[in-house]
PDB file of C-alpha atoms in Angstrom:
ATOM      1  CA  MET A   1      36.490  -1.440  16.723  1.00  0.00           C
ATOM      2  CA  THR A   2      33.086  -3.356  15.348  1.00  0.00           C
ATOM      3  CA  GLN A   3      30.312  -1.212  14.503  1.00  0.00           C
ATOM      4  CA  SER A   4      27.399  -1.481  16.620  1.00  0.00           C
ATOM      5  CA  ASP A   5      24.204  -3.232  15.279  1.00  0.00           C
ATOM      6  CA  ASP A   6      22.340   0.021  14.907  1.00  0.00           C
ATOM      7  CA  SER A   7      25.247   1.489  12.467  1.00  0.00           C
ATOM      8  CA  LYS A   8      25.787  -1.548  10.666  1.00  0.00           C
ATOM      9  CA  ILE A   9      21.888  -1.577   9.758  1.00  0.00           C
ATOM     10  CA  SER A  10      21.807   2.078   8.307  1.00  0.00           C
ATOM     11  CA  GLU A  11      24.978   1.274   6.266  1.00  0.00           C
ATOM     12  CA  ASP A  12      23.438  -1.920   5.045  1.00  0.00           C
ATOM     13  CA  ARG A  13      20.681   0.423   4.575  1.00  0.00           C
ATOM     14  CA  ARG A  14      22.537   2.857   2.757  1.00  0.00           C
ATOM     15  CA  ASP A  15      24.571   0.826   0.264  1.00  0.00           C
ATOM     16  CA  ALA A  16      20.970  -0.957  -0.219  1.00  0.00           C
ATOM     17  CA  LEU A  17      19.884   2.539  -1.676  1.00  0.00           C
ATOM     18  CA  ARG A  18      22.826   2.871  -3.387  1.00  0.00           C
ATOM     19  CA  TYR A  19      22.033  -0.147  -5.055  1.00  0.00           C
ATOM     20  CA  ALA A  20      18.543   0.472  -6.026  1.00  0.00           C
ATOM     21  CA  LEU A  21      19.571   3.580  -7.421  1.00  0.00           C
ATOM     22  CA  GLY A  22      22.185   2.035  -9.447  1.00  0.00           C
ATOM     23  CA  ILE A  23      24.911   3.921  -8.187  1.00  0.00           C
ATOM     24  CA  GLY A  24      27.022   1.778  -5.801  1.00  0.00           C
ATOM     25  CA  GLY A  25      29.686   3.469  -3.687  1.00  0.00           C
ATOM     26  CA  GLY A  26      31.534   6.822  -3.565  1.00  0.00           C
ATOM     27  CA  ALA A  27      33.088   6.915  -6.842  1.00  0.00           C
ATOM     28  CA  ALA A  28      30.287   5.553  -8.474  1.00  0.00           C
ATOM     29  CA  LEU A  29      27.975   7.808  -6.477  1.00  0.00           C
ATOM     30  CA  ALA A  30      29.462  11.029  -7.765  1.00  0.00           C
ATOM     31  CA  ALA A  31      29.793   9.527 -11.788  1.00  0.00           C
ATOM     32  CA  ALA A  32      26.219   8.814 -12.025  1.00  0.00           C
ATOM     33  CA  LEU A  33      24.937  12.210 -10.226  1.00  0.00           C
ATOM     34  CA  ALA A  34      26.397  14.460 -12.647  1.00  0.00           C
ATOM     35  CA  THR A  35      27.679  14.518 -15.907  1.00  0.00           C
ATOM     36  CA  PRO A  36      31.950  14.702 -16.628  1.00  0.00           C
ATOM     37  CA  ALA A  37      31.267  18.107 -17.788  1.00  0.00           C
ATOM     38  CA  ALA A  38      29.182  19.155 -14.801  1.00  0.00           C
ATOM     39  CA  ALA A  39      31.144  17.466 -12.654  1.00  0.00           C
ATOM     40  CA  GLN A  40      34.372  19.660 -13.753  1.00  0.00           C
ATOM     41  CA  ALA A  41      32.003  22.552 -13.890  1.00  0.00           C
ATOM     42  CA  PRO A  42      28.633  22.860 -12.111  1.00  0.00           C
ATOM     43  CA  ALA A  43      26.630  25.071 -13.316  1.00  0.00           C
ATOM     44  CA  ALA A  44      25.254  27.955 -11.244  1.00  0.00           C
ATOM     45  CA  ASP A  45      21.944  26.798 -11.624  1.00  0.00           C
ATOM     46  CA  ASN A  46      22.685  23.192 -10.958  1.00  0.00           C
ATOM     47  CA  THR A  47      22.130  22.179  -7.774  1.00  0.00           C
ATOM     48  CA  LEU A  48      22.908  18.783  -7.375  1.00  0.00           C
ATOM     49  CA  ASP A  49      26.411  19.432  -9.034  1.00  0.00           C
ATOM     50  CA  ARG A  50      26.690  22.657  -6.632  1.00  0.00           C
ATOM     51  CA  ILE A  51      26.059  20.626  -3.322  1.00  0.00           C
ATOM     52  CA  ARG A  52      28.471  17.917  -4.669  1.00  0.00           C
ATOM     53  CA  ALA A  53      30.776  20.141  -5.773  1.00  0.00           C
ATOM     54  CA  ASN A  54      31.088  22.284  -2.751  1.00  0.00           C
ATOM     55  CA  LYS A  55      30.794  19.164  -0.278  1.00  0.00           C
ATOM     56  CA  VAL A  56      27.590  21.431   1.335  1.00  0.00           C
ATOM     57  CA  LEU A  57      24.235  20.955   1.823  1.00  0.00           C
ATOM     58  CA  ARG A  58      22.421  23.576   2.847  1.00  0.00           C
ATOM     59  CA  ILE A  59      18.865  23.324   4.693  1.00  0.00           C
ATOM     60  CA  ALA A  60      16.282  25.235   6.455  1.00  0.00           C
ATOM     61  CA  VAL A  61      16.142  24.778   9.888  1.00  0.00           C
ATOM     62  CA  LEU A  62      13.157  25.846  12.060  1.00  0.00           C
ATOM     63  CA  PRO A  63      13.937  26.342  15.703  1.00  0.00           C
ATOM     64  CA  GLY A  64      11.208  25.146  18.131  1.00  0.00           C
ATOM     65  CA  GLU A  65       9.092  22.925  15.205  1.00  0.00           C
ATOM     66  CA  LEU A  66       8.816  19.530  16.709  1.00  0.00           C
ATOM     67  CA  PRO A  67       9.233  16.783  15.677  1.00  0.00           C
ATOM     68  CA  TYR A  68      10.730  18.113  12.604  1.00  0.00           C
ATOM     69  CA  PHE A  69      13.440  20.388  14.228  1.00  0.00           C
ATOM     70  CA  ASN A  70      14.883  20.940  17.860  1.00  0.00           C
ATOM     71  CA  LYS A  71      17.638  22.763  19.240  1.00  0.00           C
ATOM     72  CA  ASP A  72      19.493  22.135  22.208  1.00  0.00           C
ATOM     73  CA  LEU A  73      20.138  25.554  23.180  1.00  0.00           C
ATOM     74  CA  ALA A  74      22.985  24.580  25.235  1.00  0.00           C
ATOM     75  CA  SER A  75      24.757  23.065  22.671  1.00  0.00           C
ATOM     76  CA  GLY A  76      23.751  24.133  19.785  1.00  0.00           C
ATOM     77  CA  THR A  77      23.127  20.492  18.531  1.00  0.00           C
ATOM     78  CA  TRP A  78      19.519  20.198  15.957  1.00  0.00           C
ATOM     79  CA  SER A  79      17.678  17.266  15.965  1.00  0.00           C
ATOM     80  CA  GLY A  80      14.310  16.014  15.103  1.00  0.00           C
ATOM     81  CA  PHE A  81      12.155  14.342  12.017  1.00  0.00           C
ATOM     82  CA  SER A  82      14.013  16.447   9.351  1.00  0.00           C
ATOM     83  CA  ILE A  83      17.307  16.237  11.126  1.00  0.00           C
ATOM     84  CA  GLU A  84      17.278  12.767  10.472  1.00  0.00           C
ATOM     85  CA  MET A  85      16.347  13.054   6.965  1.00  0.00           C
ATOM     86  CA  ALA A  86      19.131  15.438   6.580  1.00  0.00           C
ATOM     87  CA  ASN A  87      21.742  13.875   8.513  1.00  0.00           C
ATOM     88  CA  ASP A  88      21.068  10.650   6.088  1.00  0.00           C
ATOM     89  CA  LEU A  89      21.125  12.512   2.988  1.00  0.00           C
ATOM     90  CA  ALA A  90      24.505  14.121   4.195  1.00  0.00           C
ATOM     91  CA  LYS A  91      26.077  10.902   4.594  1.00  0.00           C
ATOM     92  CA  LEU A  92      24.697   9.354   1.192  1.00  0.00           C
ATOM     93  CA  LEU A  93      26.232  12.374  -1.064  1.00  0.00           C
ATOM     94  CA  ASP A  94      29.517  12.668   1.106  1.00  0.00           C
ATOM     95  CA  VAL A  95      28.820  16.046   2.467  1.00  0.00           C
ATOM     96  CA  LYS A  96      28.159  18.478   5.294  1.00  0.00           C
ATOM     97  CA  LEU A  97      25.192  19.994   6.310  1.00  0.00           C
ATOM     98  CA  GLU A  98      25.059  23.967   6.526  1.00  0.00           C
ATOM     99  CA  TYR A  99      21.817  25.261   8.702  1.00  0.00           C
ATOM    100  CA  VAL A 100      20.272  28.196   7.860  1.00  0.00           C
ATOM    101  CA  GLU A 101      17.568  29.130  10.673  1.00  0.00           C
ATOM    102  CA  SER A 102      14.373  29.792   8.617  1.00  0.00           C
ATOM    103  CA  THR A 103      10.405  29.968   9.138  1.00  0.00           C
ATOM    104  CA  TYR A 104       7.675  27.643   6.933  1.00  0.00           C
ATOM    105  CA  GLY A 105       6.745  30.855   5.116  1.00  0.00           C
ATOM    106  CA  ASN A 106      10.640  31.881   4.766  1.00  0.00           C
ATOM    107  CA  SER A 107      11.898  28.624   3.416  1.00  0.00           C
ATOM    108  CA  ILE A 108      10.470  29.365   0.241  1.00  0.00           C
ATOM    109  CA  LEU A 109      11.940  32.477  -0.063  1.00  0.00           C
ATOM    110  CA  ASP A 110      14.947  31.413   0.826  1.00  0.00           C
ATOM    111  CA  LEU A 111      15.093  28.510  -2.054  1.00  0.00           C
ATOM    112  CA  GLN A 112      14.432  31.578  -4.289  1.00  0.00           C
ATOM    113  CA  ALA A 113      16.902  33.658  -3.266  1.00  0.00           C
ATOM    114  CA  ASN A 114      19.255  30.283  -3.343  1.00  0.00           C
ATOM    115  CA  LYS A 115      20.167  30.565   0.140  1.00  0.00           C
ATOM    116  CA  ILE A 116      19.083  26.967   0.872  1.00  0.00           C
ATOM    117  CA  ASP A 117      19.089  23.737  -1.378  1.00  0.00           C
ATOM    118  CA  LEU A 118      16.629  22.071   0.441  1.00  0.00           C
ATOM    119  CA  GLY A 119      12.784  22.548   2.592  1.00  0.00           C
ATOM    120  CA  PHE A 120      11.925  20.154   5.019  1.00  0.00           C
ATOM    121  CA  ALA A 121       8.066  19.335   6.189  1.00  0.00           C
ATOM    122  CA  LEU A 122       6.288  21.811   3.635  1.00  0.00           C
ATOM    123  CA  ASN A 123       3.141  21.457   2.586  1.00  0.00           C
ATOM    124  CA  PRO A 124       2.487  21.622  -1.171  1.00  0.00           C
ATOM    125  CA  THR A 125      -0.159  24.016  -2.024  1.00  0.00           C
ATOM    126  CA  PRO A 126      -0.747  25.310  -5.381  1.00  0.00           C
ATOM    127  CA  GLN A 127       0.136  28.846  -4.493  1.00  0.00           C
ATOM    128  CA  ARG A 128       4.000  27.335  -3.349  1.00  0.00           C
ATOM    129  CA  ALA A 129       4.136  25.326  -6.768  1.00  0.00           C
ATOM    130  CA  LEU A 130       3.665  28.361  -9.069  1.00  0.00           C
ATOM    131  CA  VAL A 131       7.326  29.100  -7.253  1.00  0.00           C
ATOM    132  CA  VAL A 132       9.029  26.351  -6.038  1.00  0.00           C
ATOM    133  CA  ASP A 133       9.473  22.564  -6.845  1.00  0.00           C
ATOM    134  CA  PHE A 134       8.066  19.618  -4.621  1.00  0.00           C
ATOM    135  CA  THR A 135       9.241  16.066  -4.104  1.00  0.00           C
ATOM    136  CA  ASN A 136       7.060  12.951  -4.160  1.00  0.00           C
ATOM    137  CA  LEU A 137       5.009  12.990  -0.758  1.00  0.00           C
ATOM    138  CA  VAL A 138       7.128  11.919   2.396  1.00  0.00           C
ATOM    139  CA  PHE A 139       3.567  11.144   4.554  1.00  0.00           C
ATOM    140  CA  PRO A 140       0.317  11.994   4.148  1.00  0.00           C
ATOM    141  CA  HIS A 141      -0.221  14.171   7.702  1.00  0.00           C
ATOM    142  CA  PRO A 142      -3.425  13.085   8.859  1.00  0.00           C
ATOM    143  CA  PHE A 143      -6.384  14.846  10.770  1.00  0.00           C
ATOM    144  CA  GLY A 144      -8.494  13.596  13.710  1.00  0.00           C
ATOM    145  CA  ALA A 145      -9.486  14.756  17.076  1.00  0.00           C
ATOM    146  CA  MET A 146      -8.224  14.596  20.689  1.00  0.00           C
ATOM    147  CA  LEU A 147     -11.356  13.631  22.633  1.00  0.00           C
ATOM    148  CA  ARG A 148     -12.260  13.876  26.288  1.00  0.00           C
ATOM    149  CA  LYS A 149     -12.050  11.061  28.416  1.00  0.00           C
ATOM    150  CA  GLY A 150     -14.769   8.861  28.035  1.00  0.00           C
ATOM    151  CA  LEU A 151     -15.982  10.001  25.106  1.00  0.00           C
ATOM    152  CA  GLU A 152     -15.094   7.190  21.646  1.00  0.00           C
ATOM    153  CA  ALA A 153     -15.011   8.313  18.168  1.00  0.00           C
ATOM    154  CA  ARG A 154     -13.538   6.427  14.978  1.00  0.00           C
ATOM    155  CA  THR A 155     -15.319   8.787  12.196  1.00  0.00           C
ATOM    156  CA  TRP A 156     -16.414  11.897  11.670  1.00  0.00           C
ATOM    157  CA  ALA A 157     -19.843  11.300  12.049  1.00  0.00           C
ATOM    158  CA  ASP A 158     -19.210  10.163  15.561  1.00  0.00           C
ATOM    159  CA  ILE A 159     -18.172  13.911  16.181  1.00  0.00           C
ATOM    160  CA  ASN A 160     -20.879  15.593  13.579  1.00  0.00           C
ATOM    161  CA  LYS A 161     -23.532  16.115  16.005  1.00  0.00           C
ATOM    162  CA  PRO A 162     -24.622  18.881  17.918  1.00  0.00           C
ATOM    163  CA  GLU A 163     -24.392  17.813  21.396  1.00  0.00           C
ATOM    164  CA  VAL A 164     -20.481  17.761  20.898  1.00  0.00           C
ATOM    165  CA  LYS A 165     -18.490  20.596  21.285  1.00  0.00           C
ATOM    166  CA  ILE A 166     -15.366  21.232  19.122  1.00  0.00           C
ATOM    167  CA  ALA A 167     -12.683  23.606  20.271  1.00  0.00           C
ATOM    168  CA  VAL A 168     -10.828  25.140  16.711  1.00  0.00           C
ATOM    169  CA  ASP A 169      -7.923  27.682  16.503  1.00  0.00           C
ATOM    170  CA  VAL A 170      -9.878  30.565  14.115  1.00  0.00           C
ATOM    171  CA  GLY A 171      -8.759  31.022  10.535  1.00  0.00           C
ATOM    172  CA  SER A 172      -6.571  27.615  10.540  1.00  0.00           C
ATOM    173  CA  ALA A 173      -6.647  23.927   8.668  1.00  0.00           C
ATOM    174  CA  ASN A 174      -7.884  22.597  12.065  1.00  0.00           C
ATOM    175  CA  GLU A 175     -11.056  24.999  11.698  1.00  0.00           C
ATOM    176  CA  ALA A 176     -11.773  24.532   8.254  1.00  0.00           C
ATOM    177  CA  VAL A 177     -11.357  21.041   8.573  1.00  0.00           C
ATOM    178  CA  ALA A 178     -13.807  21.014  11.571  1.00  0.00           C
ATOM    179  CA  ARG A 179     -16.266  23.336   9.405  1.00  0.00           C
ATOM    180  CA  ARG A 180     -16.439  20.678   6.377  1.00  0.00           C
ATOM    181  CA  PHE A 181     -16.533  17.334   8.147  1.00  0.00           C
ATOM    182  CA  ALA A 182     -18.393  17.982  11.528  1.00  0.00           C
ATOM    183  CA  PRO A 183     -20.508  21.511  10.418  1.00  0.00           C
ATOM    184  CA  ASN A 184     -23.696  20.133  12.662  1.00  0.00           C
ATOM    185  CA  ALA A 185     -21.437  19.813  15.970  1.00  0.00           C
ATOM    186  CA  SER A 186     -21.358  23.047  18.332  1.00  0.00           C
ATOM    187  CA  ILE A 187     -17.942  24.856  16.948  1.00  0.00           C
ATOM    188  CA  LYS A 188     -16.025  27.647  18.908  1.00  0.00           C
ATOM    189  CA  SER A 189     -13.316  29.223  17.375  1.00  0.00           C
ATOM    190  CA  LEU A 190     -10.662  30.548  19.584  1.00  0.00           C
ATOM    191  CA  LYS A 191      -7.722  33.059  18.828  1.00  0.00           C
ATOM    192  CA  SER A 192      -4.942  30.807  19.636  1.00  0.00           C
ATOM    193  CA  ARG A 193      -3.875  27.410  20.595  1.00  0.00           C
ATOM    194  CA  ASP A 194      -3.049  28.155  23.994  1.00  0.00           C
ATOM    195  CA  GLU A 195      -6.653  28.947  24.278  1.00  0.00           C
ATOM    196  CA  VAL A 196      -8.183  26.289  22.404  1.00  0.00           C
ATOM    197  CA  MET A 197      -6.024  23.919  24.657  1.00  0.00           C
ATOM    198  CA  LEU A 198      -7.590  25.612  27.626  1.00  0.00           C
ATOM    199  CA  GLU A 199     -11.084  25.215  26.935  1.00  0.00           C
ATOM    200  CA  MET A 200     -10.019  21.556  26.466  1.00  0.00           C
ATOM    201  CA  SER A 201      -8.342  21.003  29.793  1.00  0.00           C
ATOM    202  CA  SER A 202     -10.703  22.728  31.522  1.00  0.00           C
ATOM    203  CA  GLY A 203     -13.806  20.438  30.338  1.00  0.00           C
ATOM    204  CA  ARG A 204     -15.785  23.160  28.297  1.00  0.00           C
ATOM    205  CA  VAL A 205     -15.498  21.469  25.020  1.00  0.00           C
ATOM    206  CA  ASP A 206     -15.927  17.689  24.531  1.00  0.00           C
ATOM    207  CA  CYS A 207     -12.748  17.382  21.945  1.00  0.00           C
ATOM    208  CA  VAL A 208     -10.532  19.318  19.353  1.00  0.00           C
ATOM    209  CA  VAL A 209     -10.355  19.110  16.071  1.00  0.00           C
ATOM    210  CA  ASN A 210      -6.199  18.867  14.919  1.00  0.00           C
ATOM    211  CA  ALA A 211      -3.635  17.103  12.527  1.00  0.00           C
ATOM    212  CA  LEU A 212      -1.849  14.108  14.594  1.00  0.00           C
ATOM    213  CA  VAL A 213       1.200  15.953  15.099  1.00  0.00           C
ATOM    214  CA  LEU A 214      -0.191  18.920  17.185  1.00  0.00           C
ATOM    215  CA  GLY A 215      -2.630  16.444  18.983  1.00  0.00           C
ATOM    216  CA  LEU A 216      -0.083  13.691  20.110  1.00  0.00           C
ATOM    217  CA  THR A 217       2.511  16.884  21.248  1.00  0.00           C
ATOM    218  CA  ALA A 218       0.031  18.162  22.975  1.00  0.00           C
ATOM    219  CA  ILE A 219      -1.452  15.243  24.850  1.00  0.00           C
ATOM    220  CA  ALA A 220       2.194  14.066  25.761  1.00  0.00           C
ATOM    221  CA  LYS A 221       2.429  17.395  27.845  1.00  0.00           C
ATOM    222  CA  ASN A 222      -1.185  17.073  29.871  1.00  0.00           C
ATOM    223  CA  PRO A 223      -2.494  13.700  29.068  1.00  0.00           C
ATOM    224  CA  ASN A 224      -5.283  14.234  31.476  1.00  0.00           C
ATOM    225  CA  LEU A 225      -7.018  16.261  27.730  1.00  0.00           C
ATOM    226  CA  GLY A 226      -7.845  12.952  26.738  1.00  0.00           C
ATOM    227  CA  THR A 227      -6.946  10.977  23.457  1.00  0.00           C
ATOM    228  CA  TYR A 228      -6.115  11.327  19.835  1.00  0.00           C
ATOM    229  CA  LYS A 229      -7.584   9.428  17.112  1.00  0.00           C
ATOM    230  CA  ILE A 230      -7.083   9.593  13.487  1.00  0.00           C
ATOM    231  CA  LEU A 231     -10.983  10.088  11.984  1.00  0.00           C
ATOM    232  CA  GLN A 232     -11.882   8.060   8.936  1.00  0.00           C
ATOM    233  CA  SER A 233     -14.578   8.169   6.720  1.00  0.00           C
ATOM    234  CA  PRO A 234     -13.484   9.891   5.020  1.00  0.00           C
ATOM    235  CA  SER A 235      -9.282  10.116   5.336  1.00  0.00           C
ATOM    236  CA  VAL A 236      -8.331  13.614   5.830  1.00  0.00           C
ATOM    237  CA  THR A 237      -4.830  14.514   5.488  1.00  0.00           C
ATOM    238  CA  ILE A 238      -2.433  16.980   4.268  1.00  0.00           C
ATOM    239  CA  ALA A 239       0.738  16.522   2.109  1.00  0.00           C
ATOM    240  CA  SER A 240       3.713  16.790   3.987  1.00  0.00           C
ATOM    241  CA  SER A 241       7.047  17.105   1.569  1.00  0.00           C
ATOM    242  CA  THR A 242      10.083  18.724   1.075  1.00  0.00           C
ATOM    243  CA  ALA A 243      10.691  21.434  -1.786  1.00  0.00           C
ATOM    244  CA  VAL A 244      13.607  22.665  -3.591  1.00  0.00           C
ATOM    245  CA  ARG A 245      14.606  25.201  -5.989  1.00  0.00           C
ATOM    246  CA  ARG A 246      13.170  25.263  -9.508  1.00  0.00           C
ATOM    247  CA  GLU A 247      15.749  24.593 -12.392  1.00  0.00           C
ATOM    248  CA  PRO A 248      15.650  23.487 -15.866  1.00  0.00           C
ATOM    249  CA  ASP A 249      18.005  20.282 -14.261  1.00  0.00           C
ATOM    250  CA  LYS A 250      15.254  18.373 -12.377  1.00  0.00           C
ATOM    251  CA  ARG A 251      18.012  15.729 -11.069  1.00  0.00           C
ATOM    252  CA  TRP A 252      18.286  16.929  -7.286  1.00  0.00           C
ATOM    253  CA  ARG A 253      14.053  16.735  -6.961  1.00  0.00           C
ATOM    254  CA  ASP A 254      14.175  13.299  -8.946  1.00  0.00           C
ATOM    255  CA  PHE A 255      16.851  12.093  -6.488  1.00  0.00           C
ATOM    256  CA  LEU A 256      15.133  13.500  -3.714  1.00  0.00           C
ATOM    257  CA  SER A 257      11.764  11.905  -4.370  1.00  0.00           C
ATOM    258  CA  VAL A 258      13.451   8.168  -5.046  1.00  0.00           C
ATOM    259  CA  TRP A 259      15.368   8.582  -1.770  1.00  0.00           C
ATOM    260  CA  ILE A 260      11.852   9.534  -0.191  1.00  0.00           C
ATOM    261  CA  ASP A 261      10.404   6.740  -1.569  1.00  0.00           C
ATOM    262  CA  TYR A 262      12.717   4.146  -0.927  1.00  0.00           C
ATOM    263  CA  ASN A 263      13.267   5.158   2.699  1.00  0.00           C
ATOM    264  CA  ARG A 264       9.180   4.758   2.961  1.00  0.00           C
ATOM    265  CA  GLY A 265       9.154   1.334   1.429  1.00  0.00           C
ATOM    266  CA  VAL A 266      11.719  -0.117   3.926  1.00  0.00           C
ATOM    267  CA  GLY A 267       9.652   2.116   7.573  1.00  0.00           C
ATOM    268  CA  GLN A 268      12.962   3.981   7.699  1.00  0.00           C
ATOM    269  CA  MET A 269      10.852   7.463   7.533  1.00  0.00           C
ATOM    270  CA  ARG A 270       8.423   6.228  10.179  1.00  0.00           C
ATOM    271  CA  GLU A 271      11.263   5.421  12.261  1.00  0.00           C
ATOM    272  CA  TRP A 272      12.452   8.464  11.610  1.00  0.00           C
ATOM    273  CA  PHE A 273       9.451  10.065  12.659  1.00  0.00           C
ATOM    274  CA  VAL A 274       8.497   8.452  15.943  1.00  0.00           C
ATOM    275  CA  LYS A 275      12.006   9.682  17.125  1.00  0.00           C
ATOM    276  CA  GLY A 276      11.069  12.968  16.545  1.00  0.00           C
ATOM    277  CA  LEU A 277       7.919  12.455  18.225  1.00  0.00           C
ATOM    278  CA  ALA A 278       9.832  11.303  20.999  1.00  0.00           C
ATOM    279  CA  LEU A 279      11.519  14.549  21.220  1.00  0.00           C
ATOM    280  CA  SER A 280       7.913  16.100  22.693  1.00  0.00           C
ATOM    281  CA  GLY A 281       7.557  12.927  24.755  1.00  0.00           C
ATOM    282  CA  VAL A 282       5.449  11.262  22.646  1.00  0.00           C
ATOM    283  CA  LYS A 283       5.720   7.488  23.048  1.00  0.00           C
ATOM    284  CA  PRO A 284       6.194   4.785  20.198  1.00  0.00           C
ATOM    285  CA  GLU A 285       3.010   2.934  21.474  1.00  0.00           C
ATOM    286  CA  ASP A 286       1.126   6.294  21.289  1.00  0.00           C
ATOM    287  CA  VAL A 287       1.555   6.717  17.742  1.00  0.00           C
ATOM    288  CA  PRO A 288      -1.612   5.520  15.675  1.00  0.00           C
ATOM    289  CA  VAL A 289      -1.292   2.546  13.398  1.00  0.00           C
ATOM    290  CA  GLU A 290      -3.279   3.698  11.263  1.00  0.00           C
ATOM    291  CA  LEU A 291      -0.377   6.444  10.362  1.00  0.00           C
ATOM    292  CA  ASN A 292       0.596   5.989   6.677  1.00  0.00           C
ATOM    293  CA  ILE A 293       4.707   6.786   6.884  1.00  0.00           C
TER     294      ILE A 293
END
C-alpha cells in the first residue's frame, strides 16, 4: 500500500527532525539520546532513559480541557492539541502513550511524585518553576476581548473608556488583565465564566476580556456573542509550555525544547492547535492571524 499524502508529509517531517537533531533513524536515535551506560542500566532519576527502556511515555490528560484534551466517552479515545503533540513524540521515540487523568494543578504534583513524564498546556509561573522544570515556550497565549456586534476595537485603548462595559470572572487572570489595561472602563466582576457569558449574551455588557482560547470557543458555541479580537498596544500574553520533573540530567527537557522549537518553526504547532480548536467548533478561518504559534 502507498502512504497517503498526509502520512508521507508527517513521516518526512519526522525524518527532518531526526536530521536536525543529528540522530538519524531508530538505531541512531537510541544511541544519541543516551550514553551506552545509561542505555544498559537506566538511572532511576533519568526520565529520558526510563522512557526508552520501558517503551512508555506517561502524560497527564485533562478531561474536558479543549482544545488541549478531549475524551470520547464512548470509545475512551483522547484527542486535542496536546494529544497531537504527544502522539508525534511517541512516534519519534518509538514508544507507547500512557494516560494519567489529572488537572492543571495536579499535573505539577504528578510530576513531583513521578507519576507522569510530561505535563502539557501549563503556564510557567515563578512558583511552579521552584519545583519543576519547563521546556521552551510552546506558544504565547494572547489576551483580547469578545466584542458585541457593532463594537470595533484593535487596542486596549479602544475599550479603556468609561462608557465601555466589561465583564470578567472574579479573581481570574482575565480580571487582572482587564483592570490593568482597561482601568477606565466600567468593569463588572462576576462569580463564574457562565455568569460572564450570560451578561454578554443578554447585552448587558459590551465586551468580555479573556484569553484567546476561551473567547474563540465561547463564540463557536454561540455566534451571537459577537467577535473575538486579540488586542494590541501592548500585546498581552501568558506563556503556554510543557513541564517535566526536575532532575540533574536535563536531556529530556532539552530534547523537548528542540522538538518544540522545530515544530513551531515549520508551522506544525499551529496546525495541531487549529485542529484542536476545531473540536470546539472553531473554524480555521476564525483563528486570528496574529496568533504567534
